[in-house]
Amino acid sequence: MILVTNDDGVYSPGIISLSKVLSKVAEVKVVAPKGAQSSSGMSITFHRPVRISSVKLKNYEATAIGGTPADCVFVSVHKLVKRKNIDMIVSGINIGGNISMQSFFSSGTVSAAMSGCVIGIKAVAFSKEISSEDEYLTEKEFENSAWWAGRIVSYLMKKGFPPGVDLLNVNFPVKTTKTTPVRLTKMAGEMFDDYVVERKDPRGNKYFWLAGTKKVKAEPGTDLFTVLTRSEISITPIGIGSIQPQESSSPELFFRELLG
Amino acid sequence: MILVTNDDGVYSPGIISLSKVLSKVAEVKVVAPKGAQSSSGMSITFHRPVRISSVKLKNYEATAIGGTPADCVFVSVHKLVKRKNIDMIVSGINIGGNISMQSFFSSGTVSAAMSGCVIGIKAVAFSKEISSEDEYLTEKEFENSAWWAGRIVSYLMKKGFPPGVDLLNVNFPVKTTKTTPVRLTKMAGEMFDDYVVERKDPRGNKYFWLAGTKKVKAEPGTDLFTVLTRSEISITPIGIGSIQPQESSSPELFFRELLG
């Protein structure tokens, strides 16, 4: 069974297109945030109760959770479905790319997938780059990306994941067709020239807007280069276990004066 | 200069104790969330403005941000201090351990540190295990942990970080003294037997509480074993670049049928 979630909310055209395609690959259970939860990271709601409701979408029933993407995985695994029955968590298709480490760790879409990985469930995060932050996409515009998502997930359902890989971070370019090339990539480090805008409210008090513009320069082989410069599909394989550096760096030796 | 932040908020005894000690090591700038932001993950506030205010604490001035720990780093780096002047981001001392991957990725304390790493600033996250979730600690109870934090940070300011290491995740046991042994550890995978409690509100509508109890079993060499079973201090070195698995797993070969 595939657990489908996202961070744009249960009514997003991205998750509707994705669910439609994946329901042809395997049994699908859709559990997604009630409202938009972009940039939520792996935030979990421990300090207030979380509401749950059934939502009837076009062709399927979904469960809406009044919380974050990580909450959706948490509630699913512990209340709605048997953990051992979940073959994979698929998150997306996000409206907007989740490219570079900067986006990776703060993305709700990716964090939903990571929430699975930390408890041993393999996962895929799908995101589609958009041409403007204000763009409203329709289901139609996710059609080709969803087709690719179906292909990738059915490939993984048959073959499993490569050794050492817990999660695939997949990003589609603005214009994705059924013949767009697919590349294996590494995550770029930074993607944004972040900035902070300072304003004053009508009472004269200062406030800030956090913002960022996309960088133009990108190293070949990165997700940034592949999706933004080349307009190709990028698959970045992630192994969360290897976030701890290998023995070769000899931290024991480095820290010897501190260690008891 | 050391940028100090946390997720328990600017008034937490953990950050007050930490800042006091670190101000003897280097110049310190404290920028922390106005209120508690536990389990915020690397959530960033893009969809509403963020307030900022100056706060006078016992022995120093701090900046309070009406947002998440990641927001604090974002605003600091782009508005309050010159990025190139920041030697290190130090986050904590958190009230409660951030042990195992399950806590690591959802922790606001760790995510503040990681927010630095993704833009190339080295970081340390300090957390102190507590004996009960409801415990209210005072500055006094952070004294020994803060002493160790000062030792570790001044060690890093002198020697830099080991090769391949971007972040240290440091956890102190409930009882920490100046002679508590320090161990280099790996992160445990899971730490919690999570569960979801179902209740009904006065109008008969269902809601959930997300919760977890700590696991008792722990593998030797993990942070979980070191802090909870052995009551020793754990340092887990993290290299965020290595979250992408090494060549040896040959994902190219694995995906060859998909790649264009």
Coordinates of C-alpha atoms in Angstrom, one line a residue:
Chain A
M1 CA 0.0 0.0 0.0
I2 CA 1.2 3.5 -0.9
L3 CA 0.6 6.3 1.6
V4 CA 0.2 9.6 -0.3
T5 CA 0.6 12.9 1.3
N6 CA 1.9 16.4 0.5
D7 CA 2.3 19.9 2.0
D8 CA 0.1 22.0 -0.2
G9 CA -3.0 20.5 1.4
V10 CA -5.5 17.7 0.5
Y11 CA -7.2 19.8 -2.2
S12 CA -4.0 20.6 -4.2
P13 CA -4.1 19.6 -7.9
G14 CA -0.7 18.1 -7.3
I15 CA -1.9 15.4 -4.9
I16 CA -5.1 14.8 -6.9
S17 CA -3.1 14.1 -10.1
L18 CA -0.6 12.0 -8.2
S19 CA -3.2 9.9 -6.4
K20 CA -5.1 9.2 -9.7
V21 CA -1.9 7.8 -11.3
L22 CA -0.7 5.9 -8.3
S23 CA -4.0 4.2 -7.8
K24 CA -3.2 2.3 -11.0
V25 CA 0.1 1.1 -9.5
A26 CA -1.1 -0.1 -6.0
E27 CA -3.6 0.4 -3.3
V28 CA -3.4 4.1 -2.3
K29 CA -4.3 5.8 1.0
V30 CA -4.4 9.7 0.9
V31 CA -3.7 11.5 4.2
A32 CA -2.8 15.1 3.7
P33 CA -2.9 18.4 5.6
K34 CA -6.2 20.2 5.5
G35 CA -4.5 23.5 4.6
A36 CA -1.3 24.6 2.9
Q37 CA 1.8 23.8 5.0
S38 CA 4.7 24.9 2.8
S39 CA 8.1 25.3 4.4
S40 CA 6.8 23.5 7.5
G41 CA 10.0 21.3 7.7
M42 CA 9.5 18.2 9.8
S43 CA 7.4 20.1 12.4
I44 CA 5.2 17.8 14.5
T45 CA 2.2 19.1 16.5
F46 CA 2.7 17.9 20.1
H47 CA 1.3 20.9 21.9
R48 CA -2.3 21.0 20.7
P49 CA -4.7 18.4 19.5
V50 CA -5.0 17.6 15.8
R51 CA -8.3 17.4 14.0
I52 CA -9.1 14.8 11.4
S53 CA -11.8 14.6 8.7
S54 CA -12.9 12.6 5.7
V55 CA -12.8 14.5 2.4
K56 CA -14.4 13.3 -0.8
L57 CA -12.4 14.3 -3.8
K58 CA -13.3 13.7 -7.4
N59 CA -12.5 10.0 -7.7
Y60 CA -11.4 9.0 -4.2
E61 CA -11.8 9.5 -0.4
A62 CA -9.0 11.2 1.4
T63 CA -8.3 12.0 5.0
A64 CA -7.5 15.6 6.0
I65 CA -5.4 16.3 9.0
G66 CA -5.4 19.7 10.8
G67 CA -1.7 19.7 11.1
T68 CA 1.7 19.4 9.3
P69 CA 2.9 16.9 6.7
A70 CA 4.9 15.1 9.4
D71 CA 1.6 14.9 11.5
C72 CA -0.1 13.1 8.5
V73 CA 2.6 10.4 8.5
F74 CA 2.5 10.2 12.3
V75 CA -1.3 9.8 12.5
S76 CA -1.4 7.4 9.5
V77 CA 1.3 5.1 10.9
H78 CA -0.2 5.0 14.4
K79 CA -3.9 5.2 13.8
L80 CA -5.1 4.9 10.2
V81 CA -3.1 2.1 8.6
K82 CA -0.9 -0.7 9.8
R83 CA 2.7 0.4 9.5
K84 CA 3.8 -3.0 8.1
N85 CA 1.3 -2.6 5.3
I86 CA 2.9 0.6 4.0
D87 CA 5.2 -0.2 1.1
M88 CA 6.2 3.4 0.5
I89 CA 5.3 7.0 1.3
V90 CA 4.9 9.2 -1.7
S91 CA 4.7 13.0 -1.1
G92 CA 3.7 15.6 -3.6
I93 CA 3.4 16.7 -6.3
N94 CA 4.5 19.9 -4.7
I95 CA 3.7 23.2 -6.4
G96 CA 7.3 24.5 -6.7
G97 CA 10.6 22.7 -6.9
N98 CA 12.4 21.4 -3.8
I99 CA 15.8 21.8 -5.1
S100 CA 19.1 22.2 -3.1
M101 CA 19.7 21.5 0.5
Q102 CA 18.3 24.8 1.4
S103 CA 14.8 23.7 0.2
F104 CA 15.3 20.0 1.0
F105 CA 15.4 20.4 4.8
S106 CA 12.7 23.0 5.2
S107 CA 10.3 21.5 2.6
G108 CA 7.1 20.1 4.0
T109 CA 6.9 17.7 1.0
V110 CA 10.3 16.3 1.6
S111 CA 9.9 16.2 5.4
A112 CA 6.7 14.1 5.1
A113 CA 8.9 11.6 3.1
M114 CA 11.7 11.9 5.7
S115 CA 9.2 11.2 8.5
G116 CA 8.8 7.8 6.9
C117 CA 12.5 7.2 6.5
V118 CA 13.4 7.8 10.1
I119 CA 11.0 5.0 11.1
G120 CA 12.2 2.7 8.3
I121 CA 9.7 3.4 5.5
K122 CA 11.1 4.2 2.1
A123 CA 9.8 7.3 0.4
V124 CA 9.7 9.5 -2.6
A125 CA 9.1 13.3 -2.7
F126 CA 7.9 14.8 -6.0
S127 CA 8.0 18.5 -6.7
K128 CA 7.3 20.5 -9.9
E129 CA 9.2 23.7 -10.6
I130 CA 6.9 26.7 -11.4
S131 CA 7.6 29.7 -13.5
S132 CA 6.3 32.2 -11.0
E133 CA 5.7 32.1 -7.3
D134 CA 2.1 33.3 -7.8
E135 CA 1.2 30.7 -10.4
Y136 CA -1.9 28.7 -9.8
L137 CA -1.6 25.3 -11.4
T138 CA -4.5 23.1 -12.5
E139 CA -4.6 19.3 -12.5
K140 CA -4.0 19.4 -16.2
E141 CA -0.6 21.0 -15.7
F142 CA 0.5 18.1 -13.4
E143 CA -0.5 15.4 -15.9
N144 CA 3.0 14.7 -17.4
S145 CA 4.7 15.0 -14.0
A146 CA 2.2 12.6 -12.5
W147 CA 2.7 10.2 -15.5
W148 CA 6.5 10.2 -14.6
A149 CA 5.7 9.8 -10.9
G150 CA 3.6 6.7 -11.7
R151 CA 6.5 5.3 -13.8
I152 CA 9.1 5.9 -11.1
V153 CA 6.9 4.5 -8.3
S154 CA 6.0 1.4 -10.2
Y155 CA 9.7 0.9 -11.0
L156 CA 10.5 1.1 -7.3
M157 CA 7.5 -1.1 -6.3
K158 CA 9.0 -3.8 -8.5
K159 CA 12.7 -3.4 -7.9
G160 CA 12.8 -1.9 -4.4
F161 CA 15.3 1.0 -3.7
P162 CA 19.0 0.9 -4.5
P163 CA 21.3 -0.1 -1.5
G164 CA 21.8 2.7 1.0
V165 CA 19.0 4.8 -0.5
D166 CA 16.0 5.6 1.7
L167 CA 14.4 8.4 -0.2
L168 CA 14.3 9.9 -3.7
N169 CA 13.9 13.6 -4.1
V170 CA 12.4 14.0 -7.6
N171 CA 12.0 17.4 -9.2
F172 CA 10.2 18.2 -12.5
P173 CA 11.0 21.2 -14.6
V174 CA 8.4 23.9 -15.5
K175 CA 7.8 22.2 -18.9
T176 CA 7.7 18.4 -18.4
T177 CA 6.7 16.1 -21.2
K178 CA 6.7 12.3 -21.5
T179 CA 10.1 12.5 -23.3
T180 CA 11.9 14.9 -20.9
P181 CA 15.2 13.2 -20.0
V182 CA 15.6 11.9 -16.4
R183 CA 19.0 12.5 -14.6
L184 CA 20.5 11.2 -11.4
T185 CA 21.7 14.3 -9.5
K186 CA 23.4 15.5 -6.3
M187 CA 21.7 18.3 -4.3
A188 CA 23.1 21.7 -4.8
G189 CA 24.0 23.4 -1.4
E190 CA 22.3 26.7 -1.8
M191 CA 19.7 27.8 -4.3
F192 CA 18.5 31.2 -3.0
D193 CA 20.0 34.6 -2.7
D194 CA 18.0 35.1 0.5
Y195 CA 17.1 38.5 1.6
V196 CA 15.0 40.2 4.3
V197 CA 12.7 43.1 3.5
E198 CA 12.2 45.6 6.3
R199 CA 8.8 47.4 6.6
K200 CA 6.8 49.4 9.1
D201 CA 3.2 48.8 10.1
P202 CA 0.6 51.6 10.2
R203 CA 1.6 52.1 13.9
G204 CA 5.3 52.6 13.0
N205 CA 6.5 49.2 14.3
K206 CA 9.1 47.4 12.3
Y207 CA 8.5 44.0 10.7
F208 CA 10.3 41.7 8.3
W209 CA 9.4 39.7 5.2
L210 CA 11.7 36.7 4.6
A211 CA 12.2 36.2 0.9
G212 CA 14.6 34.8 -1.7
T213 CA 15.4 34.9 -5.4
K214 CA 16.7 31.9 -7.3
K215 CA 20.3 31.8 -8.1
V216 CA 21.2 31.6 -11.7
K217 CA 24.6 29.8 -11.5
A218 CA 24.5 26.1 -10.9
E219 CA 27.1 23.3 -11.0
P220 CA 26.6 20.6 -13.6
G221 CA 25.3 17.4 -12.1
T222 CA 23.2 19.1 -9.4
D223 CA 19.4 19.2 -9.2
L224 CA 19.6 22.9 -9.6
F225 CA 21.5 22.7 -12.9
T226 CA 19.4 19.8 -14.2
V227 CA 15.9 21.3 -13.4
L228 CA 16.5 25.0 -13.9
T229 CA 19.3 25.2 -16.4
R230 CA 18.6 22.1 -18.5
S231 CA 14.9 21.7 -17.9
E232 CA 15.3 18.0 -17.3
I233 CA 13.9 15.8 -14.5
S234 CA 16.2 15.2 -11.5
I235 CA 16.3 12.3 -9.2
T236 CA 18.4 12.8 -6.1
P237 CA 18.9 9.6 -4.1
I238 CA 19.2 10.2 -0.3
G239 CA 20.5 7.9 2.4
I240 CA 19.6 9.3 5.8
G241 CA 22.0 6.9 7.6
S242 CA 25.0 8.4 5.9
I243 CA 24.4 11.9 7.3
Q244 CA 26.9 10.7 9.9
P245 CA 30.3 11.0 8.3
Q246 CA 32.4 8.0 7.6
E247 CA 35.2 6.6 9.8
S248 CA 37.8 8.1 7.5
S249 CA 37.4 11.5 9.0
S250 CA 38.6 10.1 12.4
P251 CA 36.6 12.3 14.7
E252 CA 37.8 10.2 17.7
L253 CA 41.3 11.4 17.1
F254 CA 40.1 15.0 16.6
F255 CA 38.2 15.0 19.9
R256 CA 40.6 13.0 22.0
E257 CA 41.3 15.8 24.4
L258 CA 37.6 16.1 25.2
L259 CA 36.6 12.5 25.4
G260 CA 36.4 10.9 28.8
Chain B
M1 CA 31.4 35.8 16.5
I2 CA 29.0 33.2 17.8
L3 CA 25.4 33.4 16.9
V4 CA 23.3 31.9 19.7
T5 CA 19.8 30.7 19.2
N6 CA 17.3 28.0 20.4
D7 CA 13.8 26.7 20.1
D8 CA 12.5 27.2 23.6
G9 CA 12.4 30.9 23.2
V10 CA 14.6 33.8 24.2
Y11 CA 13.7 33.7 27.9
S12 CA 14.6 30.0 28.4
P13 CA 17.1 29.3 31.2
G14 CA 18.9 27.0 28.7
I15 CA 19.9 29.9 26.3
I16 CA 20.6 32.3 29.3
S17 CA 23.1 29.8 30.8
L18 CA 24.6 29.1 27.4
S19 CA 25.1 32.7 26.4
K20 CA 26.7 33.5 29.8
V21 CA 29.3 30.9 29.3
L22 CA 29.9 31.5 25.6
S23 CA 30.4 35.2 26.1
K24 CA 33.6 34.3 27.8
V25 CA 34.7 32.3 24.7
A26 CA 33.9 34.9 22.0
E27 CA 31.7 37.7 21.0
V28 CA 28.1 36.5 21.2
K29 CA 25.0 37.6 19.5
V30 CA 21.7 36.1 20.8
V31 CA 18.8 35.9 18.4
A32 CA 16.1 33.6 19.5
P33 CA 12.3 33.0 19.0
K34 CA 10.0 35.1 21.1
G35 CA 8.0 32.1 22.2
A36 CA 8.6 28.4 22.4
Q37 CA 9.0 26.6 19.1
S38 CA 9.6 23.0 20.0
S39 CA 9.4 20.4 17.2
S40 CA 9.3 23.2 14.6
G41 CA 11.7 21.4 12.3
M42 CA 13.3 23.7 9.8
S43 CA 10.1 25.5 9.2
I44 CA 10.6 29.0 7.7
T45 CA 8.0 31.8 7.8
F46 CA 7.5 33.0 4.3
H47 CA 3.7 33.6 4.3
R48 CA 3.4 36.2 7.0
P49 CA 5.7 39.0 8.2
V50 CA 8.0 38.4 11.1
R51 CA 8.2 40.7 14.1
I52 CA 11.5 41.6 15.8
S53 CA 12.2 43.2 19.2
S54 CA 15.1 43.9 21.6
V55 CA 15.0 42.0 24.9
K56 CA 17.1 42.9 27.9
L57 CA 18.0 39.8 29.8
K58 CA 20.0 39.6 33.0
N59 CA 23.4 40.3 31.7
Y60 CA 23.0 40.9 28.0
E61 CA 20.8 42.2 25.2
A62 CA 19.1 39.7 22.9
T63 CA 16.9 39.9 19.8
A64 CA 13.5 38.2 19.9
I65 CA 12.0 37.1 16.6
G66 CA 8.3 36.3 16.2
G67 CA 9.0 33.2 14.3
T68 CA 10.8 29.8 14.1
P69 CA 14.5 29.0 15.0
A70 CA 15.2 28.8 11.2
D71 CA 13.7 32.3 10.9
C72 CA 16.2 33.5 13.6
V73 CA 19.1 32.3 11.5
F74 CA 17.6 33.6 8.3
V75 CA 17.0 37.1 9.7
S76 CA 20.4 37.2 11.5
V77 CA 22.4 36.3 8.5
H78 CA 20.6 38.6 6.1
K79 CA 19.8 41.6 8.4
L80 CA 21.4 41.6 11.8
V81 CA 25.0 40.5 11.4
K82 CA 27.4 40.0 8.5
R83 CA 27.4 36.4 7.5
K84 CA 31.2 36.3 7.1
N85 CA 31.6 37.4 10.7
I86 CA 29.7 34.4 12.1
D87 CA 32.3 31.7 13.1
M88 CA 29.7 29.3 14.4
I89 CA 26.0 29.0 15.2
V90 CA 25.3 27.5 18.6
S91 CA 21.8 26.4 19.4
G92 CA 20.3 25.5 22.8
I93 CA 20.6 24.4 25.5
N94 CA 17.3 22.7 24.7
I95 CA 15.1 21.6 27.6
G96 CA 14.9 17.9 26.6
G97 CA 17.2 15.7 24.7
N98 CA 17.4 15.6 20.9
I99 CA 18.4 12.0 20.6
S100 CA 17.9 9.7 17.5
M101 CA 17.0 10.6 14.0
Q102 CA 13.4 10.9 15.0
S103 CA 14.1 13.9 17.2
F104 CA 17.0 15.2 15.1
F105 CA 15.1 16.1 12.0
S106 CA 12.0 17.5 13.8
S107 CA 13.9 19.4 16.5
G108 CA 13.8 23.2 16.3
T109 CA 17.1 23.3 18.2
V110 CA 18.9 21.1 15.7
S111 CA 17.1 22.7 12.7
A112 CA 18.5 26.2 13.7
A113 CA 21.9 24.6 13.6
M114 CA 21.2 22.9 10.3
S115 CA 19.9 26.2 8.8
G116 CA 23.5 27.4 9.3
C117 CA 25.1 24.3 7.8
V118 CA 23.1 24.5 4.5
I119 CA 24.6 27.9 3.9
G120 CA 28.0 26.9 4.9
I121 CA 28.2 28.0 8.6
K122 CA 29.3 25.3 11.1
A123 CA 27.1 24.7 14.0
V124 CA 26.6 22.9 17.3
A125 CA 23.2 21.9 18.9
F126 CA 23.1 21.4 22.7
S127 CA 20.2 19.6 24.4
K128 CA 19.8 18.4 27.9
E129 CA 17.7 15.4 28.7
I130 CA 15.0 15.9 31.4
S131 CA 13.5 13.4 33.8
S132 CA 9.9 14.3 33.1
E133 CA 8.2 16.2 30.2
D134 CA 6.7 18.6 32.7
E135 CA 9.8 19.5 34.4
Y136 CA 10.6 23.2 34.6
L137 CA 14.3 23.8 34.8
T138 CA 16.1 26.8 36.2
E139 CA 19.4 28.3 35.1
K140 CA 21.1 26.6 38.0
E141 CA 20.2 23.2 36.5
F142 CA 21.9 24.1 33.2
E143 CA 25.1 25.2 34.9
N144 CA 27.2 22.0 34.3
S145 CA 25.8 21.5 30.8
A146 CA 26.7 25.1 30.0
W147 CA 30.2 24.6 31.4
W148 CA 30.6 21.6 29.0
A149 CA 29.1 23.7 26.1
G150 CA 31.7 26.3 26.8
R151 CA 34.5 23.7 26.8
I152 CA 33.3 22.2 23.5
V153 CA 32.8 25.4 21.7
S154 CA 36.1 26.9 22.8
Y155 CA 37.8 23.6 21.6
L156 CA 36.1 24.1 18.2
M157 CA 36.9 27.8 18.0
K158 CA 40.6 26.8 18.4
K159 CA 40.7 23.6 16.3
G160 CA 37.9 24.0 13.8
F161 CA 35.6 21.1 13.0
P162 CA 36.9 17.6 11.9
P163 CA 37.0 17.0 8.1
G164 CA 33.5 16.3 6.7
V165 CA 31.7 17.4 9.8
D166 CA 29.3 20.4 9.6
L167 CA 27.4 20.0 12.9
L168 CA 27.8 18.5 16.3
N169 CA 24.6 17.2 18.0
V170 CA 25.5 17.2 21.7
N171 CA 23.2 15.7 24.3
F172 CA 23.6 16.0 28.1
P173 CA 22.1 13.4 30.5
V174 CA 19.7 14.3 33.2
K175 CA 22.5 14.5 35.8
T176 CA 25.5 16.2 34.2
T177 CA 28.5 17.0 36.3
K178 CA 31.9 18.4 35.3
T179 CA 33.3 14.8 35.4
T180 CA 30.6 13.1 33.3
P181 CA 32.4 11.2 30.5
V182 CA 32.0 12.5 26.9
R183 CA 31.4 9.9 24.1
L184 CA 31.4 10.1 20.3
T185 CA 28.2 8.5 19.2
K186 CA 26.0 7.6 16.2
M187 CA 22.4 8.6 16.1
A188 CA 19.9 5.9 17.0
G189 CA 17.2 5.5 14.3
E190 CA 14.1 5.6 16.5
M191 CA 13.7 6.7 20.0
F192 CA 10.0 6.8 20.6
D193 CA 7.2 4.3 20.7
D194 CA 4.9 6.8 19.2
Y195 CA 1.2 6.7 19.7
V196 CA -1.9 8.7 19.0
V197 CA -4.6 9.2 21.6
E198 CA -8.1 9.6 20.2
R199 CA -10.6 11.9 22.1
K200 CA -13.9 13.6 21.6
D201 CA -14.6 17.3 22.2
P202 CA -17.7 18.5 24.1
R203 CA -19.6 18.6 20.8
G204 CA -18.7 15.0 20.0
N205 CA -16.1 15.7 17.3
K206 CA -13.0 13.5 17.2
Y207 CA -9.5 14.8 17.7
F208 CA -6.1 13.3 18.2
W209 CA -3.2 13.9 20.5
L210 CA 0.2 12.9 19.1
A211 CA 2.5 11.5 21.7
G212 CA 5.4 9.1 22.4
T213 CA 7.1 7.2 25.2
K214 CA 10.8 6.7 25.2
K215 CA 12.1 3.3 24.2
V216 CA 14.1 1.5 26.8
K217 CA 16.3 -0.7 24.5
A218 CA 19.2 1.1 22.9
E219 CA 22.3 -0.1 20.9
P220 CA 25.7 0.5 22.4
G221 CA 27.5 3.4 20.7
T222 CA 24.3 5.3 20.0
D223 CA 23.3 8.7 21.5
L224 CA 20.3 6.9 23.0
F225 CA 22.4 4.3 24.8
T226 CA 25.0 6.9 25.9
V227 CA 22.6 9.5 27.3
L228 CA 19.7 7.4 28.6
T229 CA 21.3 4.1 29.5
R230 CA 24.8 5.3 30.6
S231 CA 24.0 8.8 31.7
E232 CA 27.0 10.1 29.7
I233 CA 27.4 13.1 27.4
S234 CA 27.1 12.2 23.7
I235 CA 28.5 14.1 20.7
T236 CA 27.2 13.0 17.3
P237 CA 29.2 14.5 14.4
I238 CA 27.0 15.2 11.3
G239 CA 28.1 15.8 7.7
I240 CA 25.1 17.1 5.8
G241 CA 26.9 16.6 2.4
S242 CA 27.1 12.8 3.0
I243 CA 23.3 12.5 3.2
Q244 CA 23.7 11.6 -0.5
P245 CA 24.9 8.0 -0.6
Q246 CA 28.3 7.1 -1.9
E247 CA 29.1 5.9 -5.4
S248 CA 29.4 2.3 -4.2
S249 CA 25.7 1.9 -4.2
S250 CA 25.6 2.5 -8.0
P251 CA 22.3 4.1 -8.3
E252 CA 23.0 4.8 -12.0
L253 CA 23.0 1.1 -12.7
F254 CA 19.9 0.6 -10.6
F255 CA 18.0 3.3 -12.5
R256 CA 19.3 2.6 -16.0
E257 CA 15.9 1.7 -17.4
L258 CA 14.5 5.1 -16.3
L259 CA 17.3 7.4 -17.2
G260 CA 17.2 9.3 -20.5

